[in-house]
Structure formats: structure tokens, C-alpha cells
Amino acid sequence: MAERFGSVVVASPLGTPGAQRGLLFRLAQAGRGVADFVSQKPLGAAGGAIIIVFIVTAILAPVIAPYYHEDFVAAGRLVPPGSDHLWGTDHVGRDIFSRVVYGTRVSLVVALSAGGLGTTLGGMLGLASAYKGGVLDAAVQRAMEVLLAFPVLVLAMTIVAVLGASMVNVIVAIGLVLVPQVVRVMRAQVLGVKDEQYVEAARAVGATDLRIMLRHVLPQCVAVYLILVTAHVAWAIIVEAALSFLGVGVPPPNPSWGAMMSGTTRSFWEQAPWIVVFPAVALSLAVFGANLFGDALRDVLDPRLRGTSYGARGA
């Protein structure tokens, strides 16, 4: 099917019956895939639903939250949960529900960005070092061993201290501390693939190393890459909250779940426990949902990895 604009005839890519049938077929396949995932991995589907709820909350924060996260409400400070303030107010008179809702943005932006950065950088380093071998592989592995010698929080705090406190620097710091484990996992995956016959065939016909790595080796590691991303998103949420709790995370006025549980807030725990409880519940749910979804995704994409863990090392 084509559309006429004056003397010009423009073909509509979805106008032909064949294209429409192809689109409907792909949509039906995607729908069946989602339905199969839900039926086979109900806990994983529940985890995915939790993450979707948090993503929607982050996007619609100005609509969902009754107040801006820095607004001081007329009811005053340390107001208990009730009809006027669903989750109460904090020690300076800010609505906790609104702050937790806006804090979802900070946690998801940091977690997704840091998880993606760490997994991508680590994946590329692991791919290159395993494929090339030799001096490059030895140098990369020794560097990763040095980084692995430091606890996650200590290394992240050091990087933030050097770069300065900002959301971007927190993302960079968390992403970098996730790199070493990704390098080791991807290296092991590539070592099992690079000597396969189809790789040797590509090498025999004159394909460059870069083309072989990107075209033939990397696609075989996509399942592991996706598993690593989901695992490290959950860990990035925890590390960001821990950094904010210690006072070296995302700086004010950006609301952070970890910061809501730290600082002067701790002086009011016994008097007003809701100040800590609701940010802690949001943090726990986000991590729980990401872990459930990541475990289910691991089992579906690569059943050989069932029961293994690709989470970051202990802090």
C-alpha cells in the first residue's frame, strides 16, 4: 500500500498485508513469550512487576507525590502517618511519602546507569582480554585482582572522595567497583567460545579480530550480559543507599533512600520510627524485585547457570 503526496508516491512500510501480518506475528510471539515467562517463573514475573511499579513511580513522581520533596508542610515536624500525610513527616517537616516517591528517581537513575556502565565496561574488557590473551590478558587480570582486594564500599568511597560528591560521580564510582567481577565472568565465557569452529571459520576467511569479537563472539555472551545487568542493578541500589547513609552518596537536595535513614534522622528513630521504616521498605522492595527478576531471567536464558550467583562481592 502507498500514499500519494502531490506527485510523489511514498510507500507505507506497514501498509502491505504482508508487513502487517509480520508485525502481528511478532507481537503475538512476544505476548506468548511473556505469558510463558509468567507461567514458568511466577516469582520472577512478580519481581518484574515490582520493578515496573517503581519505574512508573519514578516517571510519574510529580503526579503521584502530593508535595515536592523539599517542601515544608503546614502540619509541622514528626507528624505520624495519617490521612493528611500518608507516611507522616520527617524531623524538619517534609512529607515522607513524597520524598520516598522522588527518591525512587534517584535510586533507579543511579542503579540503572551504574549497572549499565559497570557491566558494559567490564564486558568489553573481559571480551578483549580473553580473545587477545597474552600481555593484555595478564595486565587486565592483575589490575582486576588489585581492585578486588578492596571492599566495595571502601573502593566506592575512595573514588567519590577523589572525584567529588555529585550524582554523576556516584554513578561512575559504583560502576567502576562493579567492573572487576564482570571482567572475570565475561572472560570465562569468551574463553569457552573463542575456539569454536564458526570463530575459526571467520578467522580463516580473513575477518578482523574486531569483527570476530563483535559479530561472532559477543552475541554468544548476551545471556550472561543480561544476567549481570539485572544482578548489578540490584547491587547498585544497595551501594548507593549505603554511600548516602554514610554521607558520601548523592548530595542534597536530591532525595535518596539511604540519606533518609542517616544523619540527624537517626536521632529520631525511637520517637518517630516511620522516618526510617518507609524508606527502608522501599529500598528492600526494589532490591527484592530486582533479585527475583534477575534469578528468573538467569534460569530462562541459560539453565546451566541455575543456582549460581552473579551478584557483586560483599561490601
PDB file of C-alpha atoms in Angstrom:
ATOM      1  CA  MET A   1       0.000   0.000   0.000  1.00  0.00           C
ATOM      2  CA  ALA A   2       1.300   3.504  -0.863  1.00  0.00           C
ATOM      3  CA  GLU A   3       0.266   7.045  -0.036  1.00  0.00           C
ATOM      4  CA  ARG A   4       0.306   9.875  -2.606  1.00  0.00           C
ATOM      5  CA  PHE A   5       1.580  13.333  -1.631  1.00  0.00           C
ATOM      6  CA  GLY A   6       1.083  15.505  -4.694  1.00  0.00           C
ATOM      7  CA  SER A   7       3.097  13.886  -7.461  1.00  0.00           C
ATOM      8  CA  VAL A   8       5.181  11.830  -5.032  1.00  0.00           C
ATOM      9  CA  VAL A   9       4.155   8.326  -4.054  1.00  0.00           C
ATOM     10  CA  VAL A  10       5.516   7.199  -0.688  1.00  0.00           C
ATOM     11  CA  ALA A  11       5.361   3.550   0.255  1.00  0.00           C
ATOM     12  CA  SER A  12       3.993   2.825   3.713  1.00  0.00           C
ATOM     13  CA  PRO A  13       6.191   0.157   5.361  1.00  0.00           C
ATOM     14  CA  LEU A  14       3.275  -1.229   7.374  1.00  0.00           C
ATOM     15  CA  GLY A  15       0.701  -0.703   4.648  1.00  0.00           C
ATOM     16  CA  THR A  16       1.179  -4.024   2.883  1.00  0.00           C
ATOM     17  CA  PRO A  17      -0.770  -7.013   4.170  1.00  0.00           C
ATOM     18  CA  GLY A  18       2.469  -8.985   4.487  1.00  0.00           C
ATOM     19  CA  ALA A  19       4.096  -6.346   6.677  1.00  0.00           C
ATOM     20  CA  GLN A  20       1.012  -6.106   8.858  1.00  0.00           C
ATOM     21  CA  ARG A  21       0.877  -9.877   9.271  1.00  0.00           C
ATOM     22  CA  GLY A  22       4.575  -9.920  10.148  1.00  0.00           C
ATOM     23  CA  LEU A  23       4.087  -7.254  12.802  1.00  0.00           C
ATOM     24  CA  LEU A  24       1.101  -9.073  14.282  1.00  0.00           C
ATOM     25  CA  PHE A  25       3.065 -12.333  14.292  1.00  0.00           C
ATOM     26  CA  ARG A  26       5.982 -10.738  16.158  1.00  0.00           C
ATOM     27  CA  LEU A  27       3.609  -9.145  18.668  1.00  0.00           C
ATOM     28  CA  ALA A  28       1.893 -12.495  19.187  1.00  0.00           C
ATOM     29  CA  GLN A  29       5.272 -14.177  19.703  1.00  0.00           C
ATOM     30  CA  ALA A  30       6.253 -11.540  22.256  1.00  0.00           C
ATOM     31  CA  GLY A  31       2.934 -11.973  24.039  1.00  0.00           C
ATOM     32  CA  ARG A  32       3.374 -15.748  24.174  1.00  0.00           C
ATOM     33  CA  GLY A  33       6.901 -15.291  25.476  1.00  0.00           C
ATOM     34  CA  VAL A  34       5.690 -13.051  28.290  1.00  0.00           C
ATOM     35  CA  ALA A  35       2.850 -15.454  29.096  1.00  0.00           C
ATOM     36  CA  ASP A  36       5.264 -18.409  29.192  1.00  0.00           C
ATOM     37  CA  PHE A  37       7.635 -16.474  31.462  1.00  0.00           C
ATOM     38  CA  VAL A  38       4.794 -15.605  33.840  1.00  0.00           C
ATOM     39  CA  SER A  39       3.553 -19.210  33.953  1.00  0.00           C
ATOM     40  CA  GLN A  40       7.008 -20.771  34.336  1.00  0.00           C
ATOM     41  CA  LYS A  41       8.536 -18.152  36.646  1.00  0.00           C
ATOM     42  CA  PRO A  42       5.731 -16.531  38.674  1.00  0.00           C
ATOM     43  CA  LEU A  43       8.173 -15.195  41.270  1.00  0.00           C
ATOM     44  CA  GLY A  44      10.310 -13.684  38.526  1.00  0.00           C
ATOM     45  CA  ALA A  45       7.211 -12.122  36.989  1.00  0.00           C
ATOM     46  CA  ALA A  46       6.316 -10.692  40.401  1.00  0.00           C
ATOM     47  CA  GLY A  47       9.804  -9.226  40.644  1.00  0.00           C
ATOM     48  CA  GLY A  48       9.444  -7.706  37.196  1.00  0.00           C
ATOM     49  CA  ALA A  49       6.084  -6.232  38.188  1.00  0.00           C
ATOM     50  CA  ILE A  50       7.682  -4.660  41.267  1.00  0.00           C
ATOM     51  CA  ILE A  51      10.382  -3.073  39.129  1.00  0.00           C
ATOM     52  CA  ILE A  52       7.784  -1.785  36.653  1.00  0.00           C
ATOM     53  CA  VAL A  53       5.844  -0.206  39.525  1.00  0.00           C
ATOM     54  CA  PHE A  54       8.991   1.577  40.692  1.00  0.00           C
ATOM     55  CA  ILE A  55       9.787   2.754  37.157  1.00  0.00           C
ATOM     56  CA  VAL A  56       6.262   4.127  36.695  1.00  0.00           C
ATOM     57  CA  THR A  57       6.504   5.775  40.121  1.00  0.00           C
ATOM     58  CA  ALA A  58       9.772   7.444  39.152  1.00  0.00           C
ATOM     59  CA  ILE A  59       8.353   8.729  35.862  1.00  0.00           C
ATOM     60  CA  LEU A  60       5.106   9.992  37.411  1.00  0.00           C
ATOM     61  CA  ALA A  61       6.640  11.276  40.662  1.00  0.00           C
ATOM     62  CA  PRO A  62       5.287  14.850  40.251  1.00  0.00           C
ATOM     63  CA  VAL A  63       1.798  13.414  39.713  1.00  0.00           C
ATOM     64  CA  ILE A  64       1.897  10.795  42.485  1.00  0.00           C
ATOM     65  CA  ALA A  65       3.596  12.840  45.206  1.00  0.00           C
ATOM     66  CA  PRO A  66       1.304  15.365  46.934  1.00  0.00           C
ATOM     67  CA  TYR A  67       4.277  17.639  47.710  1.00  0.00           C
ATOM     68  CA  TYR A  68       7.640  18.488  46.244  1.00  0.00           C
ATOM     69  CA  HIS A  69      10.360  16.582  48.082  1.00  0.00           C
ATOM     70  CA  GLU A  70      11.835  19.744  49.668  1.00  0.00           C
ATOM     71  CA  ASP A  71       8.533  21.399  50.646  1.00  0.00           C
ATOM     72  CA  PHE A  72       7.880  22.039  54.340  1.00  0.00           C
ATOM     73  CA  VAL A  73       4.280  21.139  55.165  1.00  0.00           C
ATOM     74  CA  ALA A  74       1.956  23.147  57.410  1.00  0.00           C
ATOM     75  CA  ALA A  75       1.325  20.187  59.732  1.00  0.00           C
ATOM     76  CA  GLY A  76       4.845  20.504  61.111  1.00  0.00           C
ATOM     77  CA  ARG A  77       7.580  18.059  62.022  1.00  0.00           C
ATOM     78  CA  LEU A  78       7.346  14.428  63.184  1.00  0.00           C
ATOM     79  CA  VAL A  79       3.654  14.105  62.318  1.00  0.00           C
ATOM     80  CA  PRO A  80       2.713  10.389  62.452  1.00  0.00           C
ATOM     81  CA  PRO A  81       1.201   8.629  59.415  1.00  0.00           C
ATOM     82  CA  GLY A  82      -2.419   9.566  58.813  1.00  0.00           C
ATOM     83  CA  SER A  83      -4.929  10.737  56.250  1.00  0.00           C
ATOM     84  CA  ASP A  84      -3.248  14.123  55.717  1.00  0.00           C
ATOM     85  CA  HIS A  85       0.259  12.695  55.432  1.00  0.00           C
ATOM     86  CA  LEU A  86       0.131   9.054  54.420  1.00  0.00           C
ATOM     87  CA  TRP A  87       3.594   8.193  55.756  1.00  0.00           C
ATOM     88  CA  GLY A  88       3.972  11.086  58.192  1.00  0.00           C
ATOM     89  CA  THR A  89       6.547  13.888  58.145  1.00  0.00           C
ATOM     90  CA  ASP A  90      10.245  13.907  58.993  1.00  0.00           C
ATOM     91  CA  HIS A  91      12.260  15.808  61.595  1.00  0.00           C
ATOM     92  CA  VAL A  92      12.161  19.064  59.615  1.00  0.00           C
ATOM     93  CA  GLY A  93       8.539  18.854  58.449  1.00  0.00           C
ATOM     94  CA  ARG A  94       8.774  17.305  54.970  1.00  0.00           C
ATOM     95  CA  ASP A  95       6.274  14.750  53.689  1.00  0.00           C
ATOM     96  CA  ILE A  96       7.953  11.337  53.790  1.00  0.00           C
ATOM     97  CA  PHE A  97       5.735   9.752  51.123  1.00  0.00           C
ATOM     98  CA  SER A  98       6.688  12.497  48.664  1.00  0.00           C
ATOM     99  CA  ARG A  99      10.380  12.131  49.485  1.00  0.00           C
ATOM    100  CA  VAL A 100      10.299   8.358  49.031  1.00  0.00           C
ATOM    101  CA  VAL A 101       8.493   8.756  45.696  1.00  0.00           C
ATOM    102  CA  TYR A 102      11.027  11.287  44.421  1.00  0.00           C
ATOM    103  CA  GLY A 103      13.827   9.178  45.890  1.00  0.00           C
ATOM    104  CA  THR A 104      12.772   6.407  43.513  1.00  0.00           C
ATOM    105  CA  ARG A 105      14.080   8.554  40.671  1.00  0.00           C
ATOM    106  CA  VAL A 106      17.497   8.906  42.265  1.00  0.00           C
ATOM    107  CA  SER A 107      17.820   5.214  43.104  1.00  0.00           C
ATOM    108  CA  LEU A 108      16.728   3.997  39.665  1.00  0.00           C
ATOM    109  CA  VAL A 109      18.823   6.510  37.719  1.00  0.00           C
ATOM    110  CA  VAL A 110      21.927   5.665  39.736  1.00  0.00           C
ATOM    111  CA  ALA A 111      21.287   1.910  39.709  1.00  0.00           C
ATOM    112  CA  LEU A 112      20.483   1.591  36.006  1.00  0.00           C
ATOM    113  CA  SER A 113      23.289   3.931  34.932  1.00  0.00           C
ATOM    114  CA  ALA A 114      25.917   2.413  37.232  1.00  0.00           C
ATOM    115  CA  GLY A 115      24.833  -1.148  36.484  1.00  0.00           C
ATOM    116  CA  GLY A 116      24.915  -0.479  32.756  1.00  0.00           C
ATOM    117  CA  LEU A 117      28.271   1.328  32.951  1.00  0.00           C
ATOM    118  CA  GLY A 118      29.959  -1.343  35.051  1.00  0.00           C
ATOM    119  CA  THR A 119      28.600  -4.238  33.019  1.00  0.00           C
ATOM    120  CA  THR A 120      29.412  -2.649  29.654  1.00  0.00           C
ATOM    121  CA  LEU A 121      32.933  -1.572  30.591  1.00  0.00           C
ATOM    122  CA  GLY A 122      33.669  -4.861  32.326  1.00  0.00           C
ATOM    123  CA  GLY A 123      32.171  -6.832  29.463  1.00  0.00           C
ATOM    124  CA  MET A 124      34.324  -5.092  26.861  1.00  0.00           C
ATOM    125  CA  LEU A 125      37.481  -5.531  28.954  1.00  0.00           C
ATOM    126  CA  GLY A 126      36.708  -9.191  29.580  1.00  0.00           C
ATOM    127  CA  LEU A 127      35.972  -9.776  25.896  1.00  0.00           C
ATOM    128  CA  ALA A 128      39.168  -8.103  24.696  1.00  0.00           C
ATOM    129  CA  SER A 129      41.460  -9.676  27.294  1.00  0.00           C
ATOM    130  CA  ALA A 130      40.125 -13.201  26.786  1.00  0.00           C
ATOM    131  CA  TYR A 131      40.169 -13.025  22.997  1.00  0.00           C
ATOM    132  CA  LYS A 132      43.596 -11.415  22.604  1.00  0.00           C
ATOM    133  CA  GLY A 133      45.279 -13.169  25.528  1.00  0.00           C
ATOM    134  CA  GLY A 134      48.975 -12.635  26.180  1.00  0.00           C
ATOM    135  CA  VAL A 135      50.209  -9.420  27.775  1.00  0.00           C
ATOM    136  CA  LEU A 136      46.817  -7.685  27.540  1.00  0.00           C
ATOM    137  CA  ASP A 137      45.060 -10.519  29.340  1.00  0.00           C
ATOM    138  CA  ALA A 138      47.711 -10.684  32.062  1.00  0.00           C
ATOM    139  CA  ALA A 139      47.649  -6.906  32.608  1.00  0.00           C
ATOM    140  CA  VAL A 140      43.852  -6.731  32.801  1.00  0.00           C
ATOM    141  CA  GLN A 141      43.631  -9.675  35.200  1.00  0.00           C
ATOM    142  CA  ARG A 142      46.305  -8.269  37.532  1.00  0.00           C
ATOM    143  CA  ALA A 143      44.531  -4.905  37.575  1.00  0.00           C
ATOM    144  CA  MET A 144      41.224  -6.584  38.396  1.00  0.00           C
ATOM    145  CA  GLU A 145      42.842  -8.563  41.215  1.00  0.00           C
ATOM    146  CA  VAL A 146      44.103  -5.321  42.744  1.00  0.00           C
ATOM    147  CA  LEU A 147      40.600  -3.819  42.634  1.00  0.00           C
ATOM    148  CA  LEU A 148      39.053  -6.988  44.052  1.00  0.00           C
ATOM    149  CA  ALA A 149      41.362  -6.699  47.055  1.00  0.00           C
ATOM    150  CA  PHE A 150      39.346  -3.698  48.277  1.00  0.00           C
ATOM    151  CA  PRO A 151      35.841  -3.957  49.776  1.00  0.00           C
ATOM    152  CA  VAL A 152      33.147  -2.478  47.546  1.00  0.00           C
ATOM    153  CA  LEU A 153      32.191   0.369  49.880  1.00  0.00           C
ATOM    154  CA  VAL A 154      35.790   1.343  50.639  1.00  0.00           C
ATOM    155  CA  LEU A 155      36.656   1.482  46.942  1.00  0.00           C
ATOM    156  CA  ALA A 156      33.475   3.388  46.050  1.00  0.00           C
ATOM    157  CA  MET A 157      34.011   5.894  48.872  1.00  0.00           C
ATOM    158  CA  THR A 158      37.605   6.441  47.731  1.00  0.00           C
ATOM    159  CA  ILE A 159      36.539   7.112  44.141  1.00  0.00           C
ATOM    160  CA  VAL A 160      33.821   9.553  45.261  1.00  0.00           C
ATOM    161  CA  ALA A 161      36.316  11.316  47.534  1.00  0.00           C
ATOM    162  CA  VAL A 162      38.726  11.746  44.617  1.00  0.00           C
ATOM    163  CA  LEU A 163      36.120  12.814  42.044  1.00  0.00           C
ATOM    164  CA  GLY A 164      33.897  14.859  44.370  1.00  0.00           C
ATOM    165  CA  ALA A 165      30.324  14.407  45.547  1.00  0.00           C
ATOM    166  CA  SER A 166      27.761  14.519  42.729  1.00  0.00           C
ATOM    167  CA  MET A 167      25.241  12.150  41.207  1.00  0.00           C
ATOM    168  CA  VAL A 168      27.410  11.598  38.124  1.00  0.00           C
ATOM    169  CA  ASN A 169      30.471  10.794  40.225  1.00  0.00           C
ATOM    170  CA  VAL A 170      28.468   8.388  42.392  1.00  0.00           C
ATOM    171  CA  ILE A 171      27.334   6.608  39.209  1.00  0.00           C
ATOM    172  CA  VAL A 172      30.934   6.415  37.985  1.00  0.00           C
ATOM    173  CA  ALA A 173      32.181   5.157  41.357  1.00  0.00           C
ATOM    174  CA  ILE A 174      29.562   2.411  41.647  1.00  0.00           C
ATOM    175  CA  GLY A 175      30.030   1.433  38.004  1.00  0.00           C
ATOM    176  CA  LEU A 176      33.795   1.087  38.443  1.00  0.00           C
ATOM    177  CA  VAL A 177      33.559  -1.118  41.538  1.00  0.00           C
ATOM    178  CA  LEU A 178      31.295  -3.483  39.594  1.00  0.00           C
ATOM    179  CA  VAL A 179      33.796  -3.854  36.731  1.00  0.00           C
ATOM    180  CA  PRO A 180      36.226  -6.482  38.152  1.00  0.00           C
ATOM    181  CA  GLN A 181      33.675  -9.236  38.645  1.00  0.00           C
ATOM    182  CA  VAL A 182      32.118  -8.595  35.235  1.00  0.00           C
ATOM    183  CA  VAL A 183      35.562  -8.874  33.636  1.00  0.00           C
ATOM    184  CA  ARG A 184      36.164 -12.260  35.228  1.00  0.00           C
ATOM    185  CA  VAL A 185      32.745 -13.658  34.313  1.00  0.00           C
ATOM    186  CA  MET A 186      32.865 -12.415  30.712  1.00  0.00           C
ATOM    187  CA  ARG A 187      36.446 -13.630  30.309  1.00  0.00           C
ATOM    188  CA  ALA A 188      35.434 -17.131  31.340  1.00  0.00           C
ATOM    189  CA  GLN A 189      32.501 -17.011  28.920  1.00  0.00           C
ATOM    190  CA  VAL A 190      34.647 -15.821  25.998  1.00  0.00           C
ATOM    191  CA  LEU A 191      37.352 -18.436  26.651  1.00  0.00           C
ATOM    192  CA  GLY A 192      34.715 -21.106  26.121  1.00  0.00           C
ATOM    193  CA  VAL A 193      33.594 -19.585  22.815  1.00  0.00           C
ATOM    194  CA  LYS A 194      36.621 -18.161  21.006  1.00  0.00           C
ATOM    195  CA  ASP A 195      37.923 -21.529  19.746  1.00  0.00           C
ATOM    196  CA  GLU A 196      34.602 -22.740  18.345  1.00  0.00           C
ATOM    197  CA  GLN A 197      34.520 -23.817  14.700  1.00  0.00           C
ATOM    198  CA  TYR A 198      32.471 -20.844  13.490  1.00  0.00           C
ATOM    199  CA  VAL A 199      35.049 -18.483  15.012  1.00  0.00           C
ATOM    200  CA  GLU A 200      37.881 -20.393  13.331  1.00  0.00           C
ATOM    201  CA  ALA A 201      35.952 -20.253  10.046  1.00  0.00           C
ATOM    202  CA  ALA A 202      35.556 -16.479  10.322  1.00  0.00           C
ATOM    203  CA  ARG A 203      39.259 -16.154  11.069  1.00  0.00           C
ATOM    204  CA  ALA A 204      40.111 -18.363   8.087  1.00  0.00           C
ATOM    205  CA  VAL A 205      38.196 -16.165   5.624  1.00  0.00           C
ATOM    206  CA  GLY A 206      40.120 -13.098   6.790  1.00  0.00           C
ATOM    207  CA  ALA A 207      37.738 -11.453   9.255  1.00  0.00           C
ATOM    208  CA  THR A 208      39.421  -8.936  11.540  1.00  0.00           C
ATOM    209  CA  ASP A 209      39.718  -9.549  15.263  1.00  0.00           C
ATOM    210  CA  LEU A 210      37.310  -6.689  15.976  1.00  0.00           C
ATOM    211  CA  ARG A 211      34.710  -8.117  13.610  1.00  0.00           C
ATOM    212  CA  ILE A 212      35.068 -11.605  15.070  1.00  0.00           C
ATOM    213  CA  MET A 213      34.722 -10.310  18.635  1.00  0.00           C
ATOM    214  CA  LEU A 214      31.669  -8.169  17.907  1.00  0.00           C
ATOM    215  CA  ARG A 215      29.958 -10.321  15.285  1.00  0.00           C
ATOM    216  CA  HIS A 216      30.677 -13.882  16.373  1.00  0.00           C
ATOM    217  CA  VAL A 217      31.870 -13.988  20.000  1.00  0.00           C
ATOM    218  CA  LEU A 218      29.897 -11.232  21.723  1.00  0.00           C
ATOM    219  CA  PRO A 219      26.420 -12.484  20.645  1.00  0.00           C
ATOM    220  CA  GLN A 220      27.159 -15.774  22.428  1.00  0.00           C
ATOM    221  CA  CYS A 221      27.629 -13.831  25.675  1.00  0.00           C
ATOM    222  CA  VAL A 222      24.393 -11.822  25.542  1.00  0.00           C
ATOM    223  CA  ALA A 223      22.571 -14.090  28.000  1.00  0.00           C
ATOM    224  CA  VAL A 224      25.310 -13.739  30.611  1.00  0.00           C
ATOM    225  CA  TYR A 225      25.458  -9.991  29.955  1.00  0.00           C
ATOM    226  CA  LEU A 226      21.734  -9.550  30.637  1.00  0.00           C
ATOM    227  CA  ILE A 227      22.017 -11.633  33.802  1.00  0.00           C
ATOM    228  CA  LEU A 228      24.914  -9.483  35.004  1.00  0.00           C
ATOM    229  CA  VAL A 229      22.993  -6.270  34.327  1.00  0.00           C
ATOM    230  CA  THR A 230      19.989  -7.324  36.393  1.00  0.00           C
ATOM    231  CA  ALA A 231      22.167  -8.604  39.245  1.00  0.00           C
ATOM    232  CA  HIS A 232      24.260  -5.455  39.342  1.00  0.00           C
ATOM    233  CA  VAL A 233      21.277  -3.112  39.201  1.00  0.00           C
ATOM    234  CA  ALA A 234      20.150  -4.621  42.496  1.00  0.00           C
ATOM    235  CA  TRP A 235      23.626  -4.260  43.946  1.00  0.00           C
ATOM    236  CA  ALA A 236      23.932  -0.680  42.699  1.00  0.00           C
ATOM    237  CA  ILE A 237      20.745   0.236  44.592  1.00  0.00           C
ATOM    238  CA  ILE A 238      22.274  -1.167  47.779  1.00  0.00           C
ATOM    239  CA  VAL A 239      25.664   0.504  47.298  1.00  0.00           C
ATOM    240  CA  GLU A 240      24.085   3.889  46.507  1.00  0.00           C
ATOM    241  CA  ALA A 241      21.929   3.666  49.620  1.00  0.00           C
ATOM    242  CA  ALA A 242      24.953   2.674  51.708  1.00  0.00           C
ATOM    243  CA  LEU A 243      27.028   5.570  50.366  1.00  0.00           C
ATOM    244  CA  SER A 244      24.196   8.016  51.045  1.00  0.00           C
ATOM    245  CA  PHE A 245      23.722   6.550  54.522  1.00  0.00           C
ATOM    246  CA  LEU A 246      27.409   7.209  55.209  1.00  0.00           C
ATOM    247  CA  GLY A 247      27.114  10.757  53.873  1.00  0.00           C
ATOM    248  CA  VAL A 248      29.188  10.347  50.705  1.00  0.00           C
ATOM    249  CA  GLY A 249      26.423   9.484  48.248  1.00  0.00           C
ATOM    250  CA  VAL A 250      24.140  11.637  46.112  1.00  0.00           C
ATOM    251  CA  PRO A 251      24.303  15.120  47.685  1.00  0.00           C
ATOM    252  CA  PRO A 252      21.249  17.191  48.727  1.00  0.00           C
ATOM    253  CA  PRO A 253      18.773  18.416  47.645  1.00  0.00           C
ATOM    254  CA  ASN A 254      18.366  15.159  45.693  1.00  0.00           C
ATOM    255  CA  PRO A 255      16.367  12.770  47.906  1.00  0.00           C
ATOM    256  CA  SER A 256      17.982   9.392  48.488  1.00  0.00           C
ATOM    257  CA  TRP A 257      16.548   6.446  50.388  1.00  0.00           C
ATOM    258  CA  GLY A 258      19.878   5.926  52.113  1.00  0.00           C
ATOM    259  CA  ALA A 259      20.173   9.583  53.118  1.00  0.00           C
ATOM    260  CA  MET A 260      16.657   9.484  54.581  1.00  0.00           C
ATOM    261  CA  MET A 261      17.887   6.868  57.053  1.00  0.00           C
ATOM    262  CA  SER A 262      21.118   8.631  58.018  1.00  0.00           C
ATOM    263  CA  GLY A 263      22.461  11.785  59.606  1.00  0.00           C
ATOM    264  CA  THR A 264      20.246  13.618  62.072  1.00  0.00           C
ATOM    265  CA  THR A 265      17.397  11.261  61.165  1.00  0.00           C
ATOM    266  CA  ARG A 266      18.956   8.626  63.421  1.00  0.00           C
ATOM    267  CA  SER A 267      18.321  10.846  66.452  1.00  0.00           C
ATOM    268  CA  PHE A 268      14.569  10.408  65.940  1.00  0.00           C
ATOM    269  CA  TRP A 269      14.366   6.658  65.280  1.00  0.00           C
ATOM    270  CA  GLU A 270      12.747   5.792  68.595  1.00  0.00           C
ATOM    271  CA  GLN A 271      10.496   8.857  68.672  1.00  0.00           C
ATOM    272  CA  ALA A 272       9.350   8.609  65.047  1.00  0.00           C
ATOM    273  CA  PRO A 273      10.228   5.194  63.564  1.00  0.00           C
ATOM    274  CA  TRP A 274       8.266   5.902  60.371  1.00  0.00           C
ATOM    275  CA  ILE A 275      11.096   8.219  59.288  1.00  0.00           C
ATOM    276  CA  VAL A 276      13.274   5.156  58.737  1.00  0.00           C
ATOM    277  CA  VAL A 277      10.745   2.382  58.146  1.00  0.00           C
ATOM    278  CA  PHE A 278       9.217   3.625  54.890  1.00  0.00           C
ATOM    279  CA  PRO A 279      12.491   4.421  53.041  1.00  0.00           C
ATOM    280  CA  ALA A 280      13.835   1.056  54.241  1.00  0.00           C
ATOM    281  CA  VAL A 281      10.749  -0.768  52.940  1.00  0.00           C
ATOM    282  CA  ALA A 282      11.049   0.940  49.540  1.00  0.00           C
ATOM    283  CA  LEU A 283      14.741   0.035  49.348  1.00  0.00           C
ATOM    284  CA  SER A 284      14.086  -3.580  50.330  1.00  0.00           C
ATOM    285  CA  LEU A 285      11.249  -3.980  47.829  1.00  0.00           C
ATOM    286  CA  ALA A 286      13.327  -2.578  44.963  1.00  0.00           C
ATOM    287  CA  VAL A 287      16.251  -4.895  45.693  1.00  0.00           C
ATOM    288  CA  PHE A 288      13.923  -7.857  46.269  1.00  0.00           C
ATOM    289  CA  GLY A 289      12.138  -7.284  42.963  1.00  0.00           C
ATOM    290  CA  ALA A 290      15.380  -6.900  41.008  1.00  0.00           C
ATOM    291  CA  ASN A 291      16.808 -10.081  42.534  1.00  0.00           C
ATOM    292  CA  LEU A 292      13.664 -12.107  41.838  1.00  0.00           C
ATOM    293  CA  PHE A 293      13.570 -10.946  38.225  1.00  0.00           C
ATOM    294  CA  GLY A 294      17.311 -11.462  37.753  1.00  0.00           C
ATOM    295  CA  ASP A 295      17.216 -15.021  39.112  1.00  0.00           C
ATOM    296  CA  ALA A 296      14.292 -15.930  36.861  1.00  0.00           C
ATOM    297  CA  LEU A 297      15.959 -14.333  33.841  1.00  0.00           C
ATOM    298  CA  ARG A 298      19.126 -16.314  34.564  1.00  0.00           C
ATOM    299  CA  ASP A 299      17.213 -19.606  34.666  1.00  0.00           C
ATOM    300  CA  VAL A 300      15.347 -18.844  31.438  1.00  0.00           C
ATOM    301  CA  LEU A 301      18.274 -17.521  29.383  1.00  0.00           C
ATOM    302  CA  ASP A 302      20.821 -20.107  30.500  1.00  0.00           C
ATOM    303  CA  PRO A 303      19.538 -23.056  32.563  1.00  0.00           C
ATOM    304  CA  ARG A 304      23.170 -24.197  33.074  1.00  0.00           C
ATOM    305  CA  LEU A 305      23.622 -21.238  35.438  1.00  0.00           C
ATOM    306  CA  ARG A 306      20.686 -22.254  37.656  1.00  0.00           C
ATOM    307  CA  GLY A 307      21.623 -21.827  41.297  1.00  0.00           C
ATOM    308  CA  THR A 308      24.681 -19.657  40.629  1.00  0.00           C
ATOM    309  CA  SER A 309      25.005 -16.017  41.622  1.00  0.00           C
ATOM    310  CA  TYR A 310      26.483 -13.129  39.668  1.00  0.00           C
ATOM    311  CA  GLY A 311      25.905 -10.533  42.351  1.00  0.00           C
ATOM    312  CA  ALA A 312      28.681  -8.175  43.356  1.00  0.00           C
ATOM    313  CA  ARG A 313      31.048  -9.319  46.043  1.00  0.00           C
ATOM    314  CA  GLY A 314      30.312  -8.428  49.634  1.00  0.00           C
ATOM    315  CA  ALA A 315      30.797  -4.860  50.795  1.00  0.00           C
TER     316      ALA A 315
END
